[in-house]
PDB file of C-alpha atoms and ligand atoms in Angstrom:
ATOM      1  CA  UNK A   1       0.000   0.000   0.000  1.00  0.00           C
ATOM      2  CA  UNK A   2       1.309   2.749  -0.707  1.00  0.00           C
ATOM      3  CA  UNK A   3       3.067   5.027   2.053  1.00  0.00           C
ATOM      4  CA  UNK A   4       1.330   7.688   2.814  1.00  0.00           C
ATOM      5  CA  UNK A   5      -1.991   5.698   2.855  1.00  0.00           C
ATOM      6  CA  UNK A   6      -0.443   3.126   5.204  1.00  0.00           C
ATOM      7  CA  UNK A   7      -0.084   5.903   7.566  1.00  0.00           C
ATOM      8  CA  UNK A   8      -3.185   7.223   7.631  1.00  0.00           C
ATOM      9  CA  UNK A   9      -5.882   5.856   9.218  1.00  0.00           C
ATOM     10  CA  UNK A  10      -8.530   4.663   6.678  1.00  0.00           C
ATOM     11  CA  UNK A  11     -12.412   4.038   7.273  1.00  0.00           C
ATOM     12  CA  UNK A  12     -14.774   3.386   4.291  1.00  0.00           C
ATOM     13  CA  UNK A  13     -18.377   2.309   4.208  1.00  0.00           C
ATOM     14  CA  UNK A  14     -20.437   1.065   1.615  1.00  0.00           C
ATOM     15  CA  UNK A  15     -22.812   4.160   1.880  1.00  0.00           C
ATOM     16  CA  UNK A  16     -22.566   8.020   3.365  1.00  0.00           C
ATOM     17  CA  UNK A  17     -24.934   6.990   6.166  1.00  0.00           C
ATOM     18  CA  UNK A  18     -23.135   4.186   7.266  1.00  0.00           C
ATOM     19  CA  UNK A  19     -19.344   6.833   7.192  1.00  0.00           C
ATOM     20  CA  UNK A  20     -21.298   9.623   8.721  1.00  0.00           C
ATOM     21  CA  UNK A  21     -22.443   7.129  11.985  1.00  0.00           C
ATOM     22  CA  UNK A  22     -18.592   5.932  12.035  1.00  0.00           C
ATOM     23  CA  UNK A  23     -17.322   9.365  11.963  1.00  0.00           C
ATOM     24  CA  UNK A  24     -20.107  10.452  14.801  1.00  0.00           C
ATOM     25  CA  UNK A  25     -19.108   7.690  16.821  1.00  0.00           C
ATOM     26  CA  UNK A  26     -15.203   8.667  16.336  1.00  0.00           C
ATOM     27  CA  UNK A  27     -16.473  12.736  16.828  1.00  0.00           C
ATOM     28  CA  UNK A  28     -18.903  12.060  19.937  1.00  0.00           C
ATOM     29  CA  UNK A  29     -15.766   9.923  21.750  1.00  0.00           C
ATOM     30  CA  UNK A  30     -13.293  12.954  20.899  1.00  0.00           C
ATOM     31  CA  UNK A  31     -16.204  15.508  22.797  1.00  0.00           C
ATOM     32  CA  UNK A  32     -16.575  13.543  25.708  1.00  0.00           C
ATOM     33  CA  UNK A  33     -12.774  13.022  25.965  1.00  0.00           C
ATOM     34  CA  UNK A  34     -12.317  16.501  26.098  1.00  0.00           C
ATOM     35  CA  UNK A  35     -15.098  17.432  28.407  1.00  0.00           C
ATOM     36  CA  UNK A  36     -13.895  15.094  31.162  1.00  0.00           C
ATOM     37  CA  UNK A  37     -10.423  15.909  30.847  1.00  0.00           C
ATOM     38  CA  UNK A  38     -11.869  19.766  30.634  1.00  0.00           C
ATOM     39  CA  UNK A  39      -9.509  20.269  27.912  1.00  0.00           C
ATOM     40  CA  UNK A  40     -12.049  21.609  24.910  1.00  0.00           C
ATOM     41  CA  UNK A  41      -9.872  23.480  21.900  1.00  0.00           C
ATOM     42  CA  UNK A  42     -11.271  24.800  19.207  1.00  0.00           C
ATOM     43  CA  UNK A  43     -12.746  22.567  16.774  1.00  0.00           C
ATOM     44  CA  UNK A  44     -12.672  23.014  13.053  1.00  0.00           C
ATOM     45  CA  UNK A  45     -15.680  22.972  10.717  1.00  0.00           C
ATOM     46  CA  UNK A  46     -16.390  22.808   6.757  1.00  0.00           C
ATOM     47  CA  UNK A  47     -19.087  23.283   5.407  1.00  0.00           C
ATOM     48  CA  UNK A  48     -20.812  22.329   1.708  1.00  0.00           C
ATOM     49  CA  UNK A  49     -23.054  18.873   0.870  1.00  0.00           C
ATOM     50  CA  UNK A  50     -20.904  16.378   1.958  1.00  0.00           C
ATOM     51  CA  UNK A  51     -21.236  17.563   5.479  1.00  0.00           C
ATOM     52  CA  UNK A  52     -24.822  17.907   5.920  1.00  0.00           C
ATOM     53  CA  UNK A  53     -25.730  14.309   6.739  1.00  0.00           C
ATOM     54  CA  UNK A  54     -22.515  14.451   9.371  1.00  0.00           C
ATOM     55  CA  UNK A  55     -23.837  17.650  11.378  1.00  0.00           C
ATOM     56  CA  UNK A  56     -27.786  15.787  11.103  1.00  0.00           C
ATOM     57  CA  UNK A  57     -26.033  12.580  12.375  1.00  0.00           C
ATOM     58  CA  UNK A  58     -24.377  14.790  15.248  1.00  0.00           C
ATOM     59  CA  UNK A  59     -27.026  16.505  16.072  1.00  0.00           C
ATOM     60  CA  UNK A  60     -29.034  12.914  16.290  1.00  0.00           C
ATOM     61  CA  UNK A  61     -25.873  11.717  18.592  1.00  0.00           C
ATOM     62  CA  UNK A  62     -25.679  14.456  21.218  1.00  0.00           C
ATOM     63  CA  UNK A  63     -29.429  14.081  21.740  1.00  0.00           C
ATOM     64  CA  UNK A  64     -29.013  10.883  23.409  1.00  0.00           C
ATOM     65  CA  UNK A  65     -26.434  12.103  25.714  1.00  0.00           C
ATOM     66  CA  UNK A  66     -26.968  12.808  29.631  1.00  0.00           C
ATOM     67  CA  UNK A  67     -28.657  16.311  30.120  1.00  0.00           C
ATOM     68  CA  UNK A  68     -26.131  17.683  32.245  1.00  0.00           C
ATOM     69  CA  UNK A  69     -23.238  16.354  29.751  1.00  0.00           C
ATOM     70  CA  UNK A  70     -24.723  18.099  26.698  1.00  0.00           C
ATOM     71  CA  UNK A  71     -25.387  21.253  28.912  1.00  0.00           C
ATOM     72  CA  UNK A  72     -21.773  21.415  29.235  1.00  0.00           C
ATOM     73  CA  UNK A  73     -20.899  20.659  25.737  1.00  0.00           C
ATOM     74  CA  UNK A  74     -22.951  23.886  24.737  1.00  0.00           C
ATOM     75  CA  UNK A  75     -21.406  25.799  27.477  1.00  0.00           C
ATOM     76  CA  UNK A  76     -17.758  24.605  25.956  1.00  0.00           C
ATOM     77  CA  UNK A  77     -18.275  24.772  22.403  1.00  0.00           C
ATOM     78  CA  UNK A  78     -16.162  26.457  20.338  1.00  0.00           C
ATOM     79  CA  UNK A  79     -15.158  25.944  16.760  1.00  0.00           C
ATOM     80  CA  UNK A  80     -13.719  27.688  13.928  1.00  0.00           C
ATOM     81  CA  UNK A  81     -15.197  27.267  10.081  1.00  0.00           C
ATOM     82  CA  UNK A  82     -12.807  27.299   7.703  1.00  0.00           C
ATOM     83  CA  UNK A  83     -14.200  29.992   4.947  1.00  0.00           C
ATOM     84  CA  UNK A  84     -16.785  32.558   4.547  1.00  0.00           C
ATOM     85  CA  UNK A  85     -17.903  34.202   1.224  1.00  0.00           C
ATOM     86  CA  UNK A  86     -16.964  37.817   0.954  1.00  0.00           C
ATOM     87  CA  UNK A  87     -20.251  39.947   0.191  1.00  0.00           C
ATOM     88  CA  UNK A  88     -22.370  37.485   2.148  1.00  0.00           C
ATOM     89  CA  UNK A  89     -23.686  38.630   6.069  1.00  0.00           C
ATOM     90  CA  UNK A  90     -24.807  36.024   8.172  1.00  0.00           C
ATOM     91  CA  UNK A  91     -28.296  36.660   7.728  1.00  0.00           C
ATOM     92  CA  UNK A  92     -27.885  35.130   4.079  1.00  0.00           C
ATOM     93  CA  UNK A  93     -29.552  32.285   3.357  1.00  0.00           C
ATOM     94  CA  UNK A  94     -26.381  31.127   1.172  1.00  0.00           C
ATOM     95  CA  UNK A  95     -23.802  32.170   3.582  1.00  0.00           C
ATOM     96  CA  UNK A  96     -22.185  29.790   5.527  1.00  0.00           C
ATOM     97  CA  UNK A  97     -22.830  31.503   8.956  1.00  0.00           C
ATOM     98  CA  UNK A  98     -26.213  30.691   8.260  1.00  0.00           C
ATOM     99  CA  UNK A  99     -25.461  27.106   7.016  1.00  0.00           C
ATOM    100  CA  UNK A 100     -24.168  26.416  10.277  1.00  0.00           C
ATOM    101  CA  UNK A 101     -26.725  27.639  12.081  1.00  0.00           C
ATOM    102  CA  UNK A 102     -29.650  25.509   9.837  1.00  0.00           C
ATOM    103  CA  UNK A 103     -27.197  22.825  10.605  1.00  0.00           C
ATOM    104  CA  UNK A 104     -25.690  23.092  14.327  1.00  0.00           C
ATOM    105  CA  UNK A 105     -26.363  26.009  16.270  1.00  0.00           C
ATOM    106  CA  UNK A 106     -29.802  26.538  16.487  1.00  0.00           C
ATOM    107  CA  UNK A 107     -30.010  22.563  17.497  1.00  0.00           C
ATOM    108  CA  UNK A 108     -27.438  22.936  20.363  1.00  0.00           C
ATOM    109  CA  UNK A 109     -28.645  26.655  21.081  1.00  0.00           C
ATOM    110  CA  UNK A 110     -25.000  27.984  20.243  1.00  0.00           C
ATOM    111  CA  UNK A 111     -24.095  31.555  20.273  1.00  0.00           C
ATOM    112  CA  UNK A 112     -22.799  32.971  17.093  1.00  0.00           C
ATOM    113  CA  UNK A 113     -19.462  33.659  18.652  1.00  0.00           C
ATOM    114  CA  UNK A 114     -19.244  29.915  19.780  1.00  0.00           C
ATOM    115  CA  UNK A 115     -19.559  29.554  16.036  1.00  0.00           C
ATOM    116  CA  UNK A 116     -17.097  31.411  14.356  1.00  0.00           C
ATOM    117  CA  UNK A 117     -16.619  32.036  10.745  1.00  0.00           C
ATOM    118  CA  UNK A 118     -14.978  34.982   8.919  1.00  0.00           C
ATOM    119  CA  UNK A 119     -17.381  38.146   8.632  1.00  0.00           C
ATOM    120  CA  UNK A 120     -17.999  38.647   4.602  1.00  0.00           C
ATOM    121  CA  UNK A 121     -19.033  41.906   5.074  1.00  0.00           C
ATOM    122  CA  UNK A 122     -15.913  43.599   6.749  1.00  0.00           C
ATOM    123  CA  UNK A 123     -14.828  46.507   5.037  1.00  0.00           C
ATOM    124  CA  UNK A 124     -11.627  45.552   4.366  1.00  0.00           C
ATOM    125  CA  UNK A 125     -11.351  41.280   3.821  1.00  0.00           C
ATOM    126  CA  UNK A 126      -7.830  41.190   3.537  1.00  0.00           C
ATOM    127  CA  UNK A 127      -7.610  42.753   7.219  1.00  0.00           C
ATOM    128  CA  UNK A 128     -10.700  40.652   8.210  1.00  0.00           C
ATOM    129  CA  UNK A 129      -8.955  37.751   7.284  1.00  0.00           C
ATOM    130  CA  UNK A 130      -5.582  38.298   9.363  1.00  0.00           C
ATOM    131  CA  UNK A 131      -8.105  38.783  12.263  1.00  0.00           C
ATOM    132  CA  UNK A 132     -10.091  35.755  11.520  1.00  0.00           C
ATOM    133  CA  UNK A 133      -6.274  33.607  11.427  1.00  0.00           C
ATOM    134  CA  UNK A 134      -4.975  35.632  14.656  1.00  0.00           C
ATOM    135  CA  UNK A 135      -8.138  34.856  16.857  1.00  0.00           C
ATOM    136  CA  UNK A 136      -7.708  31.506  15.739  1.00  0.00           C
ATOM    137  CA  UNK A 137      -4.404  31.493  17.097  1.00  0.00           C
ATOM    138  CA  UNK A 138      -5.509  33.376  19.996  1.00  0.00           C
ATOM    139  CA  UNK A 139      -7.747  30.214  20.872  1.00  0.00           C
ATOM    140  CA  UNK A 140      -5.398  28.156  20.699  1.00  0.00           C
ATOM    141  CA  UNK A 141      -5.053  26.367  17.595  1.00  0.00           C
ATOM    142  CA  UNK A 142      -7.786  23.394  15.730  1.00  0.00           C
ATOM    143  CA  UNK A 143      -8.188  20.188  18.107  1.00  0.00           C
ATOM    144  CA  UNK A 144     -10.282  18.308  15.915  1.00  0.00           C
ATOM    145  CA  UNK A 145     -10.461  19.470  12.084  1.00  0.00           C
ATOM    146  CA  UNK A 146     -13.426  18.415   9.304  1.00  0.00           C
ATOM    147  CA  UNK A 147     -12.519  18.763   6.116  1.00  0.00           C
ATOM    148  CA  UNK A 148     -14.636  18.044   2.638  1.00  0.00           C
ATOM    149  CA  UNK A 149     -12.716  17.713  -0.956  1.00  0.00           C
ATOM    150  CA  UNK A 150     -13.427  19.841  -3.631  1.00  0.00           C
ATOM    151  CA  UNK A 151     -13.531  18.725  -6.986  1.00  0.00           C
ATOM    152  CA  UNK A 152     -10.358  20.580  -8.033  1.00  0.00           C
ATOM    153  CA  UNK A 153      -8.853  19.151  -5.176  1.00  0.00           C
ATOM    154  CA  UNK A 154      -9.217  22.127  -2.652  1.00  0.00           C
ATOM    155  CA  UNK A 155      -9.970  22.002   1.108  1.00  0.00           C
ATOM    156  CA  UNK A 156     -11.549  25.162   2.470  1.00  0.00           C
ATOM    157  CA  UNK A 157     -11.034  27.129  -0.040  1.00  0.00           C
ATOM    158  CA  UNK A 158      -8.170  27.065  -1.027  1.00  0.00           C
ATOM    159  CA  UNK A 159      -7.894  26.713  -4.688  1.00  0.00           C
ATOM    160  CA  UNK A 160      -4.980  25.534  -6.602  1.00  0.00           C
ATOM    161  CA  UNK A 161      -2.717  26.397  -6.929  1.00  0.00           C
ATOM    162  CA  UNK A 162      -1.611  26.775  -2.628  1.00  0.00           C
ATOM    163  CA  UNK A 163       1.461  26.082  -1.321  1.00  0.00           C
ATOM    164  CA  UNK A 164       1.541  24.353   2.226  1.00  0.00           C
ATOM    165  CA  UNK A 165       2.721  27.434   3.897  1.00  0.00           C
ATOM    166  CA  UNK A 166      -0.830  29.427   3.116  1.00  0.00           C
ATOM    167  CA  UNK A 167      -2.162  31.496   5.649  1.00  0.00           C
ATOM    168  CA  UNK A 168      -6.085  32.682   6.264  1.00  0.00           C
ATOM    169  CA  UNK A 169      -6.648  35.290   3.121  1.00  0.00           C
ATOM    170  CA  UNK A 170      -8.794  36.627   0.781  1.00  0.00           C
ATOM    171  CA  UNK A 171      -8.967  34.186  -2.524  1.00  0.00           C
ATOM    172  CA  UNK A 172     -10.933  34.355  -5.849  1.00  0.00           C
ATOM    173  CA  UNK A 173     -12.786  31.374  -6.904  1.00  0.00           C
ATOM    174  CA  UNK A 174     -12.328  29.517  -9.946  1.00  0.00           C
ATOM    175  CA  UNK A 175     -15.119  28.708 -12.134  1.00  0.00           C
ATOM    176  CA  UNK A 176     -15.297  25.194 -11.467  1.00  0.00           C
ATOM    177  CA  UNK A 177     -16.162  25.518  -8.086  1.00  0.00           C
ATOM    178  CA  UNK A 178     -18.634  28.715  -8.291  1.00  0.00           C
ATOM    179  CA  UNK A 179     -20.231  26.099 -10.767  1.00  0.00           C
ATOM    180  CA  UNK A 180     -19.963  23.539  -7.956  1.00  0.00           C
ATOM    181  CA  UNK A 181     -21.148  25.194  -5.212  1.00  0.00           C
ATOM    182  CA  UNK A 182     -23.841  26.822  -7.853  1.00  0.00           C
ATOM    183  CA  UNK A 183     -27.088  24.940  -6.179  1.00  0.00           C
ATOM    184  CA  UNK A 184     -27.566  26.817  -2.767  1.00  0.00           C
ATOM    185  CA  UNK A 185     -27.335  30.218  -5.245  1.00  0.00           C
ATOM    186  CA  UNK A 186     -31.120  28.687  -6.773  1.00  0.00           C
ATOM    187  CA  UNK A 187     -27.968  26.776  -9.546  1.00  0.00           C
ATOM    188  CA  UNK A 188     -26.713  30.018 -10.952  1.00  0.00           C
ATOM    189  CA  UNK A 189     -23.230  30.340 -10.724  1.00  0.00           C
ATOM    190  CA  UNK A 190     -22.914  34.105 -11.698  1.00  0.00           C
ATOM    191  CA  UNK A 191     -24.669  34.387  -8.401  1.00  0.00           C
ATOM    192  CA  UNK A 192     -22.163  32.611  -6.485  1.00  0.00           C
ATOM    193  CA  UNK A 193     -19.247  35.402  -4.868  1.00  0.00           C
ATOM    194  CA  UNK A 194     -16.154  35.383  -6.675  1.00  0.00           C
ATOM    195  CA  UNK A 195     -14.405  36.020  -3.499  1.00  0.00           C
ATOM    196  CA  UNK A 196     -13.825  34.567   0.092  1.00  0.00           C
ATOM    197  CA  UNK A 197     -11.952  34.074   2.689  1.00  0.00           C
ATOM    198  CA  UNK A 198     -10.181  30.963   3.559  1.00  0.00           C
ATOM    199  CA  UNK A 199      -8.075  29.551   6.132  1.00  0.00           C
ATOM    200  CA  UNK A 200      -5.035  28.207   4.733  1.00  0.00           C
ATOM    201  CA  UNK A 201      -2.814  25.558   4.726  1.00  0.00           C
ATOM    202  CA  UNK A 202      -0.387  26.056   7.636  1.00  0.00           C
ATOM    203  CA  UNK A 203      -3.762  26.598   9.995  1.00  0.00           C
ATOM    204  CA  UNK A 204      -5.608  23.533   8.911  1.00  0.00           C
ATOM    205  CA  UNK A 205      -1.709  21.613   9.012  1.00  0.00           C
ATOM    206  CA  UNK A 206      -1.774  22.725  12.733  1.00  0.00           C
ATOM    207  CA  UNK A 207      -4.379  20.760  13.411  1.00  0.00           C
ATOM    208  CA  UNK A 208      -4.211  18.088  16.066  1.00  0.00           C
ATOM    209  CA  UNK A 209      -5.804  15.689  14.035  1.00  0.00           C
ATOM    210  CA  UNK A 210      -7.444  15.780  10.765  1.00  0.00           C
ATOM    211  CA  UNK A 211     -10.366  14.281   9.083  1.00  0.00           C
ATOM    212  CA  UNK A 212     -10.944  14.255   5.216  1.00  0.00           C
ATOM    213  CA  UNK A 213     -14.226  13.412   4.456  1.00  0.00           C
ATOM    214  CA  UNK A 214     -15.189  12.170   0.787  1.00  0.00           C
ATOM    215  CA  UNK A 215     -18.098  10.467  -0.287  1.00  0.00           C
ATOM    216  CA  UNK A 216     -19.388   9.853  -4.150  1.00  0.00           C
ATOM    217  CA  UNK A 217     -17.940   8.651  -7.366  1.00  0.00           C
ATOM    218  CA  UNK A 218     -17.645  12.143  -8.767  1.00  0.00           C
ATOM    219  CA  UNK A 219     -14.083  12.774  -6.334  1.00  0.00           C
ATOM    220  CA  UNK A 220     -12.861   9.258  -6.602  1.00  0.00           C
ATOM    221  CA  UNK A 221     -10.077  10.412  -9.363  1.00  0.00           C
ATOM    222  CA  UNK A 222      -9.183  13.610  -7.229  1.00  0.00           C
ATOM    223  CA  UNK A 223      -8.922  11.676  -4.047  1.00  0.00           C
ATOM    224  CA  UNK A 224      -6.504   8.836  -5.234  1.00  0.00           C
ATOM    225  CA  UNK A 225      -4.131  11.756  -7.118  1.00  0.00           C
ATOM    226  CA  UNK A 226      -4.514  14.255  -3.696  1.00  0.00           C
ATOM    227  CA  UNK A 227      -3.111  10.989  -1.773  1.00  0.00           C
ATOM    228  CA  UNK A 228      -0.642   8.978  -4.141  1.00  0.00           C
ATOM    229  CA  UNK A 229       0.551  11.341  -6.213  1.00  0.00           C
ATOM    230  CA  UNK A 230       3.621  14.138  -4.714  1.00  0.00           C
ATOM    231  CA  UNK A 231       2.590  16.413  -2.670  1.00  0.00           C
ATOM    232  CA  UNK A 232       1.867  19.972  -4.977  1.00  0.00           C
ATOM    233  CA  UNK A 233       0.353  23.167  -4.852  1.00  0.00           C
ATOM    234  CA  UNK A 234      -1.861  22.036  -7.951  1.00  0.00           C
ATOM    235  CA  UNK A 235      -3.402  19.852  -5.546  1.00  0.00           C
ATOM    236  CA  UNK A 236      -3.959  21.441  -2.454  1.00  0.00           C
ATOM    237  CA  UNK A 237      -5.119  18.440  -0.294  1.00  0.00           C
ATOM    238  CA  UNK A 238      -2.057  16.702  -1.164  1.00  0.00           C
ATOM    239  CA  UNK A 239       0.077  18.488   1.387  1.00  0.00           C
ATOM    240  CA  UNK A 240      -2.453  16.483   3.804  1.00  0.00           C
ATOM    241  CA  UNK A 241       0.295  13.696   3.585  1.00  0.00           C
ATOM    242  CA  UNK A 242       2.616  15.692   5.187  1.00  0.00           C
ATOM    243  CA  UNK A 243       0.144  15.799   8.445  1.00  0.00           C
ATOM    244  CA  UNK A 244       1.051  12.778  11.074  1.00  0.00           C
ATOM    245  CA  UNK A 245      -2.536  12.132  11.926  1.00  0.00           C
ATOM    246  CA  UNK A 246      -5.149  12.158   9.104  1.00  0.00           C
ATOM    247  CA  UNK A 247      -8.311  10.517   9.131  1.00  0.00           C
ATOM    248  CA  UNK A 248      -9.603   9.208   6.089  1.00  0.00           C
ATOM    249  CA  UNK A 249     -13.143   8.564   5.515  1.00  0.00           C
ATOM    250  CA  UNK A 250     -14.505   7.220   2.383  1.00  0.00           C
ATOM    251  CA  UNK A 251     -17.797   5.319   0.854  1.00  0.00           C
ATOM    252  CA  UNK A 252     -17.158   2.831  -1.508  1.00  0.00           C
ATOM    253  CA  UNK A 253     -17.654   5.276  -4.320  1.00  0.00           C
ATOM    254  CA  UNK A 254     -15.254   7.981  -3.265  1.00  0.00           C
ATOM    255  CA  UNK A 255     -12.472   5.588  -2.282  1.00  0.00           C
ATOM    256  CA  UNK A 256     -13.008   2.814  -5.779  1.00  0.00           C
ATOM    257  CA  UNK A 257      -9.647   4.139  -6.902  1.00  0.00           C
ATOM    258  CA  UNK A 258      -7.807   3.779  -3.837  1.00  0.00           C
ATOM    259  CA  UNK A 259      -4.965   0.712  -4.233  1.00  0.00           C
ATOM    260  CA  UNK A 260      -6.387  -2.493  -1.134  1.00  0.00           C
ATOM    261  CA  UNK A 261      -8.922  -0.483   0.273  1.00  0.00           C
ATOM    262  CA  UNK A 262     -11.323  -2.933  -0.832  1.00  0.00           C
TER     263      UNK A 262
HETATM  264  C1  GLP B   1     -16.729  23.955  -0.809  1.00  0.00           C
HETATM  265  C2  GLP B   1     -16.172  24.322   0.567  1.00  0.00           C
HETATM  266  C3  GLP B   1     -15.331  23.208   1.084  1.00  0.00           C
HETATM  267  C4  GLP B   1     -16.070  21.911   0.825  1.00  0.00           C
HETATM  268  C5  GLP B   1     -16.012  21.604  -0.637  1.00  0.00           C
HETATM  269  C6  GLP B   1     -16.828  20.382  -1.051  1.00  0.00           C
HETATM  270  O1  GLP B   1     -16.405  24.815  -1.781  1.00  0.00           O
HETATM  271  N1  GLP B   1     -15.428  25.534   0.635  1.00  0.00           N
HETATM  272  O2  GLP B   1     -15.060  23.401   2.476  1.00  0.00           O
HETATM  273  O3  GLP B   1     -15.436  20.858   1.501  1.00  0.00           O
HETATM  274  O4  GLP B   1     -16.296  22.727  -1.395  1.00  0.00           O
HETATM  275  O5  GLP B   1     -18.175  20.684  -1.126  1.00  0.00           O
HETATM  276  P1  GLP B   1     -19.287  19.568  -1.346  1.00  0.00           P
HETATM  277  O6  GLP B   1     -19.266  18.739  -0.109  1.00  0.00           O
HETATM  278  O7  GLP B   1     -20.573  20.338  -1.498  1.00  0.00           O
HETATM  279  O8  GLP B   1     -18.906  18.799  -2.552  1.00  0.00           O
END
C-alpha cells in the first residue's frame, strides 16, 4: 500500500450513512474526551453537501447524551469554520454563517461567537482575514479538524494552486467551483461570490488531528491523485500527507480508486 496511505488511518463504508455514523461515533468519543479531561480546543468545521448528513447525524448523537453532559458541551463549544464568502452577512440564506446555524447552532442553542466564521461583510477582507487567522491562534489552535474535498482538489477554499505554507486570506474562486457550489445560489453560478476568505494551509496543518471526508464517485479520481501522487500546490489536499494524523473517511464510491482499500 502505498506510504502515505499506510499511515493514515482509513475508514470506508459502503454508503454516506453508514461513514457519517462511524465518523459520529469517532467525533462524539473525541467531545466527551475533552469534556472530562476539561480540555475543549477549538474545533474546526467545513461546510458544503458532503457535510450535511454528518452535522444531522451529530445533532441525532448528542441528543441521546446525559442532560447535564450536553449542557456542558454547549457551554464549551467552540469551533472555527474554515471559509466565509466575501459579500455574504450572516443573515444570508447562502452564507455559511447561516449554514451552520440551519445545521448546528440553532439545534445545540450555540451563540454565534461559539460559532465562528470569517465576517464577509468587513470593510476591508484582507484585514478581516488576518483577524479571523490571529483569533484563531488566539484560541489556541484546531483540536479536531473536518474537512470536505473539492472537486479541483481544494480544502476550504483554497484553490490551486496553494502552497503548504498558506495562511487565512482573501482568494478568488475559480469557475469550477462557483459552478460547484452553484445549487444553494437557486444553480446560478454568476450568483455565487467570486471572493472569500479561507483559512489556509499552515492553519488547517496545525491541526491536532485531521479528518478528510469524501463520499461519491464524482471525487474518486481527485482523491486517489490528492493521496498517491507528490505532494503539490496544484493539488492542495495533497500536502495532507505531510500531516502525522489524518483521518480518512470514504464510501465505496469515493475511495473505488484507492490501491487495497477494498
Ligand atoms: C466547498 C467548501 C469546502 C467543501 C467543498 C466540497 O467549496 N469551501 O469546504 O469541503 O467545497 O463541497 P461539497 O461537499 O458540497 O462537494
Amino acid at each position: 500500500m502505498p506510504q502515505f496511505l499506510s499511515r493514515c488511518a482509513v475508514q470506508h463504508r459502503p454508503d454516506p450513512r453508514a461513514l457519517m455514523e462511524a465518523i459520529v461515533d469517532h467525533v462524539a468519543a473525541y467531545l466527551a474526551t475533552a469534556l472530562d479531561h476539561e480540555r475543549f480546543k477549538p474545533l474546526g468545521m467545513a461546510t458544503g453537501r458532503t457535510m450535511e448528513p454528518f452535522y444531522a447525524a451529530l445533532v441525532q448523537r448528542l441528543m441521546t447524551w446525559p442532560a447535564p453532559q450536553l449542557e456542558q458541551l454547549k457551554r464549551c463549544w467552540l469551533s472555527f469554520n474554515l471559509d466565509e464568502y466575501v459579500g455574504l452577512p450572516p443573515g444570508d440564506s447562502r452564507s455559511f454563517a447561516a449554514y451552520m446555524h440551519a445545521q448546528l447552532g440553532c439545534h445545540l442553542d450555540l451563540s454565534p461567537c461559539q460559532l465562528q466564521l470569517p465576517d464577509g461583510t468587513a470593510k476591508d477582507p484582507a484585514e478581516e482575514a488576518r483577524r479571523y487567522g490571529s483569533a484563531l491562534h488566539h484560541a489556541g489552535g484546531i483540536g479536531l479538524q473536518l474537512l470536505g474535498l473539492g472537486g479541483n482538489g481544494h480544502v476550504g477554499f483554497n484553490e490551486p494552486p496553494s502552497p503548504a505554507g498558506s495562511r487565512c486570506r482573501v482568494v478568488t474562486l475559480q469557475q469550477d467551483t462557483r459552478i460547484q457550489n452553484a445549487s444553494a445560489f437557486g444553480g446560478n453560478s454568476e450568483e455565487v461570490p467570486e471572493q472569500a476568505i479561507t483559512l489556509g494551509l499552515d492553519e488547517i496543518l496545525a491541526a491536532d488531528e485531521i479528518h478528510l471526508i469524501v463520499t461519491g464517485a464524482a471525487k474518486a479520481e481527485i482523491l486517489r491523485t490528492a493521496l498517491l501522487n507528490p505532494c503539490s500546490a496544484d493539488v492542495p489536499a495533497s500536502w495532507l500527507q505531510s500531516h502525522s494524523s489524518v483521518h480518512l473517511w470514504v464510501d465505496d464510491a469515493a475511495g473505488a480508486h484507492l490501491p487495497l482499500l477494498f
